[in-house]
Amino acid sequence: MRKFSILIGAVLFAGLSVNAQQAPTTQYNANTKFEQMGTGLPTPNTFRTAAGAPGRDYWQQKADYDIKAELDDTNQSITGTEKITYTNNAPEELRYLWMQLDQNVFSKNSDGNITRQSGINPTSGSSFTALGNLTGANDKDYGYKIMAVKDAAGKDLRYTINGTMMRIDMPAPLAKGMSFVFQVDWKFNIIDLKSVGGRSGYELFPKDGNVLYEIAQWFPRMAVYDDVNGWQHKQFLGQGEFTLPFGDYKVALTVPNDMVLGATGELQNPKEVLTATQLKRLEQAKTSKTPVVIVTQAEAEAAEKGKPTGKKTWVYAAKNVRDFAFATSRKFIWDAMQVDVEGKKVWAMSLYPKEANPLWGQYSTRVVAHTLVNYSKRTIAYPYPVAYSVHGSVGGMEYPMMSFNGARPEADGTYSEGTKNFLILVIIHEVGHNFFPMIVNSDERQWSWMDEGLNSFLEGLTCLEWDRNFPATGIEPQYITSYMKIDADKQNPIMSSSDNIIPSTFGPNAYSKPATGLNILRETIMGRELFDYAFKEYARRWAFKHPTPADFFRTMEDASGVDLDWFWKGWFYGVEPADQAIANVEWYTIDTQDPTKIKAQAKTEADAKRETLSNIRNKTDIKQTVVEADSTMRDFYNSYDKFAVTDADKKKYEQYLSTLSADERKMVDEGKNFYVLSLKNKGGLVMPVIIRMEFEDGTFEDVRIPVELWRLNDKEVKKTLVTTKRVAKFKLDPYHEIPDIDTSDNTFPKEPEKPTRFQAFKQRGFGGGGSNPMQEARKNQPSGIQTSGEKK
Ligand SMILES: [Zn+2]
């Protein structure tokens, strides 16, 4: 503790206070961290405003589809014909159209396969999938056969295939407001998910010989043409997904008549494809508060053993969607319920084989319903009539109204906690994708974070409303530090094109770092109220439109009134981590100038100085000194107390007090503590500073300082905290809000390091990690047979 004097009242004191906030020895040290993004964002125009909203001349294209397709369950292929009505709303005419041929990515010679980096690691070995991809053995003649491209009159159109893209030359330019109708006939072999791996395909169940189909990215689809990119026809390489124009769909799907089918949209001919019993159960499901089984497990198991006696055509229609997917199998169990979403009834449905039970029957449809309600609250009311969750071997993938979700229990029906949590999380995530990017239609080929990041953020919030103990590690700052601490040259900024993101870091880069960033904005930087309003406004503005990153950044600031340019620059465009530290704390109190207090303090200090080892020993060792024994050897100074307060002292003090105002007098009397904290930003990423003061009496107080503290010096700053109570310890970030990659320097005085534990073991292999306690519990039941001496 050091004391400082107030010499001429409040004016100088105020001056001292300001000085205390800046390090007098350091220079202006800020770089561009707090400069506005300015030209870093595209220039606003009449299509997209500076506020981040669609402009007065905003336009987008429309593509309507009429598709007829048939599944060959013997050879796992699909043959189809589609009639496309393409409407040009751009101010300019178009002479050609681009379509996406996603299935071509699976052909041996696709850019995706040829440009994939590959090596052989003799230590870890190689999977047959990887080897098959290398040798081409996995390619069972995959990719499209385009059989015909014709105009409405049946006349052939010129077309050019460029990898996963196809250009169609129109006979005459398509003017603004006009539509072009044409037809494409095609066929392709469905990929085997087990050997190729992908977002859609088929899974063969060897035990019963039946096949389960999760079919998406399956018909030639129009590319997006917009005011940002012109045609978005960047090649599909596998990682960057896709973007599509909105349109209305009518799709007739012919499959063997013993199969159950679910798809994007509403079933148009239920009486032709469903049994009377199924129709009756669907009617019951409309008012049931829990899922009703439309096709039971027993019925699905019976179908597995049978054979089709013909075909059935399921007709679906969907309005204002950007894509269409379906799933079908004779193995499907089907359950459904209706959920009230902001006053509108919506179907929540699940399709899954018996291998998914009991987990799926208990959770899937309920989680779908929960997701629709929760996301609607935070964005816009779910606008579609249905949302499906389908189980097959696709780990997790989303399409409008349709999601494919992996999590499967063990063959004995038990499952680990991880499998259960993954099921809940992945259904929330994939159903949640209806909002981003299926409704808020961002460009996934370019920006993975715009759908994955925003969706993972809402997924985290929705998981916690399912179960407050859910391990929502994808949005909590402390869990992103392991990614953020890796070397700057081994990670990409979030603002990277999808296919350029280092594959091993794709998860944190596109999912958890943006999601965690949004959670930090909501909890720490903007507060829930401002954040939620702005986030909802973004969804409202861009629902059924095509937003860009700038539209998101601008809307979040425009609707909240919070300047976030520094955050977008640091978190989305940069790779620096957060690492705050308390380098030092200086302690001051005001010198009261009260001679009684000053002299008493001086006496205490002088007495303490005399407590030396020699003096302590001399107290007993020297029986009597000369001065003690002989009074003639004493004089004035032997009895003079230099710490006694004199009249002169008192008079001087009274004179000083008479110069102080009442407020100044109070400040002097309060005896406050002034703690000058030297704070360091070692990581580079600027973040708000949250400091806990733990007082000597065991209580604490938290101080929250906005990020602008760093605006004049983003490396080190001084900040003075004033308290009545004495502080025993200062601690940064008590609520784990800042993804600080090194928390060992976050306390002052520094805490001793926690010990690193090591295991003492006799034998390895008894760990419980990733275990299945449900299976263990079942084995250990009294009825279970235990083999003696077996080690588990
Ligand atoms: Zn996703």
Coordinates of C-alpha atoms and ligand atoms in Angstrom, one line a residue, residues 241 396-398 426 429-430 432-433 436-437 444 448 451-453 455-456 459 510-511, ligand 1:
E241 CA -22.2 -27.5 -49.7
G396 CA -26.2 -35.8 -40.0
M397 CA -27.5 -33.8 -43.0
E398 CA -30.3 -31.4 -43.7
V426 CA -27.8 -33.9 -34.1
H429 CA -28.9 -29.4 -35.4
E430 CA -30.3 -30.9 -38.6
G432 CA -32.6 -26.5 -37.0
H433 CA -30.9 -26.2 -40.4
F436 CA -30.3 -21.6 -41.7
P437 CA -29.7 -22.1 -44.6
E444 CA -22.9 -22.6 -48.3
S448 CA -19.9 -22.6 -44.2
D451 CA -25.4 -21.8 -41.8
E452 CA -23.2 -24.1 -39.6
G453 CA -22.1 -21.3 -37.2
N455 CA -27.2 -23.0 -36.5
S456 CA -24.7 -24.5 -34.0
E459 CA -28.5 -25.7 -31.4
A510 CA -17.2 -23.4 -39.3
Y511 CA -19.3 -24.6 -36.3
Ligands
ZN1 ZN -24.9 -28.4 -40.0

